[in-house]
XYZ file of C-alpha atoms in Angstrom:
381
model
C -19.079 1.639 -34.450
C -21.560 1.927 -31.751
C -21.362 5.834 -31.979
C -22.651 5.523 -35.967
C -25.648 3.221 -34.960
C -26.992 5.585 -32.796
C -26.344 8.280 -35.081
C -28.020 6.082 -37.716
C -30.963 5.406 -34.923
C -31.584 8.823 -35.213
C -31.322 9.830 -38.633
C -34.416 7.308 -38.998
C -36.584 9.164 -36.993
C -35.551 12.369 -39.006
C -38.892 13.156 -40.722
C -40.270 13.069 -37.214
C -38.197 15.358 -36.314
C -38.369 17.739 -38.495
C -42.032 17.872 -37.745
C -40.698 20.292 -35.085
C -42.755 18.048 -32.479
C -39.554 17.741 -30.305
C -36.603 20.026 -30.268
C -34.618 18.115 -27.783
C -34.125 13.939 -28.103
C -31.747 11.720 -26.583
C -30.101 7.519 -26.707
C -27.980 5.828 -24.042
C -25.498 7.475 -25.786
C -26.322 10.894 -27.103
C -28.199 14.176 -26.970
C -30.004 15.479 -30.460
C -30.733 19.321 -30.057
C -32.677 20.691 -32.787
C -33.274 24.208 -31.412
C -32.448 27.101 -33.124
C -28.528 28.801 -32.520
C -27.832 32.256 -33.998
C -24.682 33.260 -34.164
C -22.971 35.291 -30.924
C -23.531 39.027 -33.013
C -27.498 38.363 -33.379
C -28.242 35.545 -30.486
C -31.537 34.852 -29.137
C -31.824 36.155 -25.885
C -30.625 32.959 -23.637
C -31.297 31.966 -19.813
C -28.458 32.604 -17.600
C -27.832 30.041 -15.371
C -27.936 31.548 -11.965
C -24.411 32.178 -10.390
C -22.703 30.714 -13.815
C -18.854 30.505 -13.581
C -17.624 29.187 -16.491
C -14.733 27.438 -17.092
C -12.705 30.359 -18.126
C -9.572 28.548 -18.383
C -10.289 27.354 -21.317
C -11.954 30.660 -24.060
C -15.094 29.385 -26.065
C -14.045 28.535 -29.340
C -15.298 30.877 -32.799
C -18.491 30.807 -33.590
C -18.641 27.936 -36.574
C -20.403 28.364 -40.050
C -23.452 25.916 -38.707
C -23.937 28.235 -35.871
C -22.446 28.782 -32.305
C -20.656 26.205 -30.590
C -22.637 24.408 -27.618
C -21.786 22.445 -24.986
C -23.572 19.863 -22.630
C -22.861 20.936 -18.800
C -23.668 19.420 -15.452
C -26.190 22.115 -13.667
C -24.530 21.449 -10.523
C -21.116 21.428 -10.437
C -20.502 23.381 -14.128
C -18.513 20.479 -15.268
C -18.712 19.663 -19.359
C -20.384 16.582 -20.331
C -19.896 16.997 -23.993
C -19.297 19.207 -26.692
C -21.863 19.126 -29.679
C -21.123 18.555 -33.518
C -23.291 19.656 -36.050
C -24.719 16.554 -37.735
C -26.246 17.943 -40.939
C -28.029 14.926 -41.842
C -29.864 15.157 -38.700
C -30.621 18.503 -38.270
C -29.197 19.355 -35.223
C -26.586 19.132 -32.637
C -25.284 15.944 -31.355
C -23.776 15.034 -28.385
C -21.813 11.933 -27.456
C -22.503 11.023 -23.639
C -19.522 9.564 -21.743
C -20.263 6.045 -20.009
C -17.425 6.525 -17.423
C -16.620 9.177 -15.102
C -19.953 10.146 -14.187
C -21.276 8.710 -10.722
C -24.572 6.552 -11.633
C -25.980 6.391 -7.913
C -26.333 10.709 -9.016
C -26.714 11.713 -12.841
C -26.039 15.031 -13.349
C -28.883 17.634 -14.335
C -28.398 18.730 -17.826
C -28.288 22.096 -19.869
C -26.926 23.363 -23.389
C -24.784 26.296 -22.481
C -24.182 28.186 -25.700
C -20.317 30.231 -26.274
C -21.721 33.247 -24.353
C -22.699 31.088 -21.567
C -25.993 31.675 -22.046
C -28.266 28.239 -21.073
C -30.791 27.339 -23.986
C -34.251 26.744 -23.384
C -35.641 22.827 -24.496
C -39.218 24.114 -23.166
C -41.584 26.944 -21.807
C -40.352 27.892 -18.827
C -43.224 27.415 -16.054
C -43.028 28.644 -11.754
C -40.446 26.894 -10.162
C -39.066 25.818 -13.450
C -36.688 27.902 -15.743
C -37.099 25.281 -19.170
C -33.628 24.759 -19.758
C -32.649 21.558 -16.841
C -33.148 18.413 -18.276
C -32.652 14.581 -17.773
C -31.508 11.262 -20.204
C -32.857 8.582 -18.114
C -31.668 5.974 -21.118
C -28.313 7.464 -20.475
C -28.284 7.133 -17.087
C -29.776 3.807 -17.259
C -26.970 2.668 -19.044
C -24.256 4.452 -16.969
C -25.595 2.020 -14.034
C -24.970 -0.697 -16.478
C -21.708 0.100 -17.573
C -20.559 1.048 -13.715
C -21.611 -2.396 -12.467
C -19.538 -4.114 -15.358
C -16.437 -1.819 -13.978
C -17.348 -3.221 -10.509
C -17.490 -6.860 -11.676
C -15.118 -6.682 -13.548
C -12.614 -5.856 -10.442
C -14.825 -8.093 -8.494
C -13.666 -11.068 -10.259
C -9.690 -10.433 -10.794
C -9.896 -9.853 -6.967
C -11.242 -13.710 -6.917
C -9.007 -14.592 -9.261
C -5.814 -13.649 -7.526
C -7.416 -15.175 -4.243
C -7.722 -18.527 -5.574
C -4.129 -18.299 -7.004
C -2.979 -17.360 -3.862
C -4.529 -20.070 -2.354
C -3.470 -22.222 -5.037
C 0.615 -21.267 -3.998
C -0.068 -21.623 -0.147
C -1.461 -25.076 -0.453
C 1.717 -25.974 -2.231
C 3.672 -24.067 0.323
C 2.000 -26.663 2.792
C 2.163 -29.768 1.255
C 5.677 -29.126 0.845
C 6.447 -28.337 4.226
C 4.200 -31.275 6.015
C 3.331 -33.737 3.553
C 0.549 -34.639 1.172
C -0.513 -37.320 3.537
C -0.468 -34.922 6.718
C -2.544 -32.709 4.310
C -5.310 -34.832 3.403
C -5.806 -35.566 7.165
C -4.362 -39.134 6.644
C -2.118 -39.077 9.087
C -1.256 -37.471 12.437
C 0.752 -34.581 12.918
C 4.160 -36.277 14.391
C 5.726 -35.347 16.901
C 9.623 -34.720 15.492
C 12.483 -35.802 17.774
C 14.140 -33.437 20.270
C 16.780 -31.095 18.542
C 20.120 -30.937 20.643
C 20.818 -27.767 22.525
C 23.292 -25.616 20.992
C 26.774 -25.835 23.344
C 27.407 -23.505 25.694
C 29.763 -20.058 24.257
C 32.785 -19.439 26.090
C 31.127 -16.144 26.997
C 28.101 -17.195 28.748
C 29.666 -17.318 32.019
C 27.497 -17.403 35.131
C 27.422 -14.733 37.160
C 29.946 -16.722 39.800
C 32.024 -17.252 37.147
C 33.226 -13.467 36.382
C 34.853 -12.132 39.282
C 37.214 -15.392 38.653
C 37.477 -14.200 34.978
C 36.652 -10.765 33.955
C 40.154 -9.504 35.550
C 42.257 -11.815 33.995
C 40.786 -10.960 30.299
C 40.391 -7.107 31.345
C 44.577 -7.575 32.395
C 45.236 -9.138 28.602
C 43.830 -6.173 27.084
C 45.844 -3.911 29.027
C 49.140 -5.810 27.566
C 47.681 -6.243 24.299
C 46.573 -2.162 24.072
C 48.905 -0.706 27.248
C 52.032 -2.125 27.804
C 54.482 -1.194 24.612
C 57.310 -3.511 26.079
C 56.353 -2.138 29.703
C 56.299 -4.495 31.984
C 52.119 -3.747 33.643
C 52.931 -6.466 36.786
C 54.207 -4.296 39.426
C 50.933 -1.724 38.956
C 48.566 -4.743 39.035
C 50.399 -5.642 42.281
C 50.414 -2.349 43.994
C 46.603 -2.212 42.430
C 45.786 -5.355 44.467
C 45.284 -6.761 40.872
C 48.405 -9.263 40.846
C 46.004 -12.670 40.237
C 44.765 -10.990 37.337
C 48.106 -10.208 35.928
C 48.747 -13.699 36.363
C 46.001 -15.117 34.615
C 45.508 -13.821 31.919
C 47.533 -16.526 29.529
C 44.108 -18.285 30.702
C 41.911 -15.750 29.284
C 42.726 -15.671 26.080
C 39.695 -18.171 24.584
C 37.395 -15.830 26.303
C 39.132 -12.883 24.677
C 38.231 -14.395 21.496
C 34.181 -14.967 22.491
C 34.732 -11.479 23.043
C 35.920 -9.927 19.921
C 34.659 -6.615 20.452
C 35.974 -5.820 23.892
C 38.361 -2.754 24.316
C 40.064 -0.573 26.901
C 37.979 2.592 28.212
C 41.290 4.815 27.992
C 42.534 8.062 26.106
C 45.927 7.758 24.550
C 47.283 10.436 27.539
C 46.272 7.935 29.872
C 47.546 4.962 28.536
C 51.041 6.898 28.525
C 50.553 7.944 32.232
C 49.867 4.270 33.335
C 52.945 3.577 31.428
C 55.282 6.015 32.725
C 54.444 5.156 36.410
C 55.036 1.357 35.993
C 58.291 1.981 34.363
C 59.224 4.416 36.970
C 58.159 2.602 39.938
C 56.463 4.104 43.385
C 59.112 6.559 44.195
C 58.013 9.207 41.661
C 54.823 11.385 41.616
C 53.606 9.975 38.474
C 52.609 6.596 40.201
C 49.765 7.519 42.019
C 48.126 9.157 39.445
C 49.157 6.262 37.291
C 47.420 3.855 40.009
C 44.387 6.109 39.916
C 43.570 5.803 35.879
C 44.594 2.263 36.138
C 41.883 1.507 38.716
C 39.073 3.325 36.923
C 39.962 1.433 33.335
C 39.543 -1.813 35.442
C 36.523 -1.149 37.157
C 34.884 -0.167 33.366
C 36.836 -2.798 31.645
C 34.895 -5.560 34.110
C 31.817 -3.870 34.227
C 31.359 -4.103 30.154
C 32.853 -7.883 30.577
C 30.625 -8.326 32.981
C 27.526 -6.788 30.338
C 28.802 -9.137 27.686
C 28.982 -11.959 29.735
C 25.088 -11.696 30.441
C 24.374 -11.055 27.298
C 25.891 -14.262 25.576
C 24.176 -16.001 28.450
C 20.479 -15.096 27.571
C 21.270 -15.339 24.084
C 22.770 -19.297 24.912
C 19.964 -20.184 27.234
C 16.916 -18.462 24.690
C 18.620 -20.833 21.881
C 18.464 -23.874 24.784
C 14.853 -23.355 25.019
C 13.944 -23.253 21.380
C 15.828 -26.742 20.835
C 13.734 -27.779 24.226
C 10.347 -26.618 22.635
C 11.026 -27.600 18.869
C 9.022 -30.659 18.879
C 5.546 -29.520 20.474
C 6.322 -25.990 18.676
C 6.817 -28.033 15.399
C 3.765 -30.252 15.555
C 1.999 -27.314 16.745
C 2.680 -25.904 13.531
C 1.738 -28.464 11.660
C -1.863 -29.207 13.085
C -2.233 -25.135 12.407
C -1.400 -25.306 8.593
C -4.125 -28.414 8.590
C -7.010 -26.287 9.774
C -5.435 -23.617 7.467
C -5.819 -25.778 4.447
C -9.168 -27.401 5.438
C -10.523 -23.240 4.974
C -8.113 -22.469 1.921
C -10.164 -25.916 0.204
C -13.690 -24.409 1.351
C -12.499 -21.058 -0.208
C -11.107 -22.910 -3.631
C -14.784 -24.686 -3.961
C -16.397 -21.940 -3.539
C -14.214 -19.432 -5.882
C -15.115 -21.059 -9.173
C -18.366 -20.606 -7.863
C -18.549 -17.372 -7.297
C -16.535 -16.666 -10.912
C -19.310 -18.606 -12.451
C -22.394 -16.406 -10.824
C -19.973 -13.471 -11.593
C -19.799 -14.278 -15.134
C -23.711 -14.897 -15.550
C -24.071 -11.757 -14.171
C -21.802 -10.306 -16.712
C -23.081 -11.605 -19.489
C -26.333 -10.638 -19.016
C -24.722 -6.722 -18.980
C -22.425 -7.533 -21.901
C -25.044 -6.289 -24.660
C -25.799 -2.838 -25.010
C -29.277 -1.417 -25.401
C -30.026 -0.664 -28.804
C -30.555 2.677 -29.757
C -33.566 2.751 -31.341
C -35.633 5.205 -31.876
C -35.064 8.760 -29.858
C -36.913 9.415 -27.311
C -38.380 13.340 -26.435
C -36.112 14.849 -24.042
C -37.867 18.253 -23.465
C -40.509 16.980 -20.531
C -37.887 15.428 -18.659
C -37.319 17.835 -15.907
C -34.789 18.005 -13.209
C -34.127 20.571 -10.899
């Protein structure tokens, strides 16, 4: 629709036209050329642009029966603008400008590039000036105005999703404190103390484990060892015999323990075996003794580990429950000041929509096309 009014915009001004006053006329929107174009067998000598590499990617098309095909190119970069049609009715051919795509702050420098990649001259080439560069300053004019409406545009669904968000945080924080805590009618309160969580059967003090850690070490080794062996006599000769002994006692820390295991090889659990069930007299007891000692010493060590671990764990979760009140109210005088800015920024949103909008609306119409206007003395280099 808008394409035809400008077309129509120009086929008013045809008699003026084909004065032959002006070979070369432009709209916001399009490029008249009204030079002559031969066909490619019996061309016109042309201007080469200098250095001129072509898209080559894509052949020219065939010359057509209203002459040869032209294109609109960017001096600068080579890039097409447009390709022309023949418009009949006005004598010439037409361009259709793009609106997007093309960077406003730096309009290209325009030339028709005929199929042999020859540039066409719009006026008599002068020093310092080959006649064939030329500018649309209504078509750049109007690329600035359709490149800020872009930019507003995204402008104000940016806003938009701001004062949504906004919108979902304030609920978020009258549901968590209050209305009345939110409209700065009341005091943040101070919430009561939260018990302390109790105390794990494996956060044992650090006195606590050389009490402990062999008896629960010596369960494991009848739970994963002994295969109806009796273990006692190699925790006595081991200096170990308490342990043996205690371990009935161990067993709730066995189960704050669940991941606990033996340190030992299958050949090694065999050996300890075979020496307890043998007894001193043989040579298989003191090597026996010797794997049994080093199993202990890791199987205490890594109770020992665990042990410390469920302790800071227990005493971390002692402190929170300590701290939950002034942490809480804390929190709560932080999401006031939070919404006193999130209701400065949702005044202020719909006002900045609104002077968006005004500023939209005053870009929403288009120029008219009018009459053309003479492109040939608008020179660019």
């Amino acid at each position: 629709m808008m394409m035809t009014r400008h077309a129509a915009a120009l086929a008013l001004s045809a008699a003026w036209l084909h004065a032959g006053a002006v070979e070369l006329t432009g709209t916001p929107y399009t490029v008249l050329y009204r030079g002559l174009v031969a066909a490619p067998a019996a061309a016109a000598p042309g201007r080469q642009i200098p250095a001129w590499p072509y898209n080559r990617a894509q052949p020219p098309a065939p010359a057509a029966a209203t002459g040869a095909p032209l294109r609109l190119v960017d001096v600068q970069t080579r890039r097409d603008i447009a390709r022309a049609s023949y418009d009949a009715r006005l004598g010439g051919y037409l361009f259709q400008l793009p609106l997007v795509g093309v960077d406003a702050a730096a309009p290209p420098c325009l030339a028709i590039v005929d199929m042999r990649q020859q540039a066409l001259s719009v006026r008599a080439a002068e020093p310092g000036d080959a006649g064939f560069a030329f500018r649309n300053p209504a078509w750049e004019q109007e690329i600035g105005r359709a490149g800020e409406q872009i930019s507003l545009r995204g402008e104000r669904e940016r806003v938009e999703a701001q004062i949504r968000d906004a919108d979902n945080e304030l609920g978020q924080h009258e549901k968590d404190f209050g209305a009345a805590v939110m409209a700065g009618q009341a005091a943040c309160p101070v919430p009561p103390a939260r018990p302390g969580p109790p105390r794990p059967a494996a956060a044992l003090e650090p006195a606590e484990l050389p009490a402990v850690a062999g008896a629960l070490c010596a369960l494991h080794w009848e739970r994963e060892v002994a295969a109806r062996v009796d273990l006692g006599p190699l925790f006595t000769d081991a200096g170990a015999a308490a342990d043996w002994r205690g371990r009935g006692e161990a067993r709730p820390l066995a189960e704050s323990m669940p991941g606990l295991r033996l340190a030992i090889v299958a050949a090694d659990a065999a050996l300890v075996r075979e020496a307890a069930a043998k007894g001193r007299t043989f040579l298989e007891h003191a090597d026996g003794l010797r794997v049994f000692g080093r199993v202990q010493a890791a199987c205490r060590n890594e109770v020992g580990r665990q042990a410390q671990e469920a302790r800071s764990r227990w005493l971390a979760e002692v402190d929170a429950a300590a701290r939950h009140p002034q942490r809480e109210q804390q929190r709560c005088e932080d999401a006031r000041a939070r919404v006193t800015q999130l209701r400065a920024a949702r005044i202020q949103g719909p006002q900045y929509l609104a002077a968006l909008d005004r500023r939209l609306a005053a870009l929403a119409n288009p120029p008219a096309a009018d009459d053309p206007i003479p492109l040939d003395r608008e020179t660019c280099r």
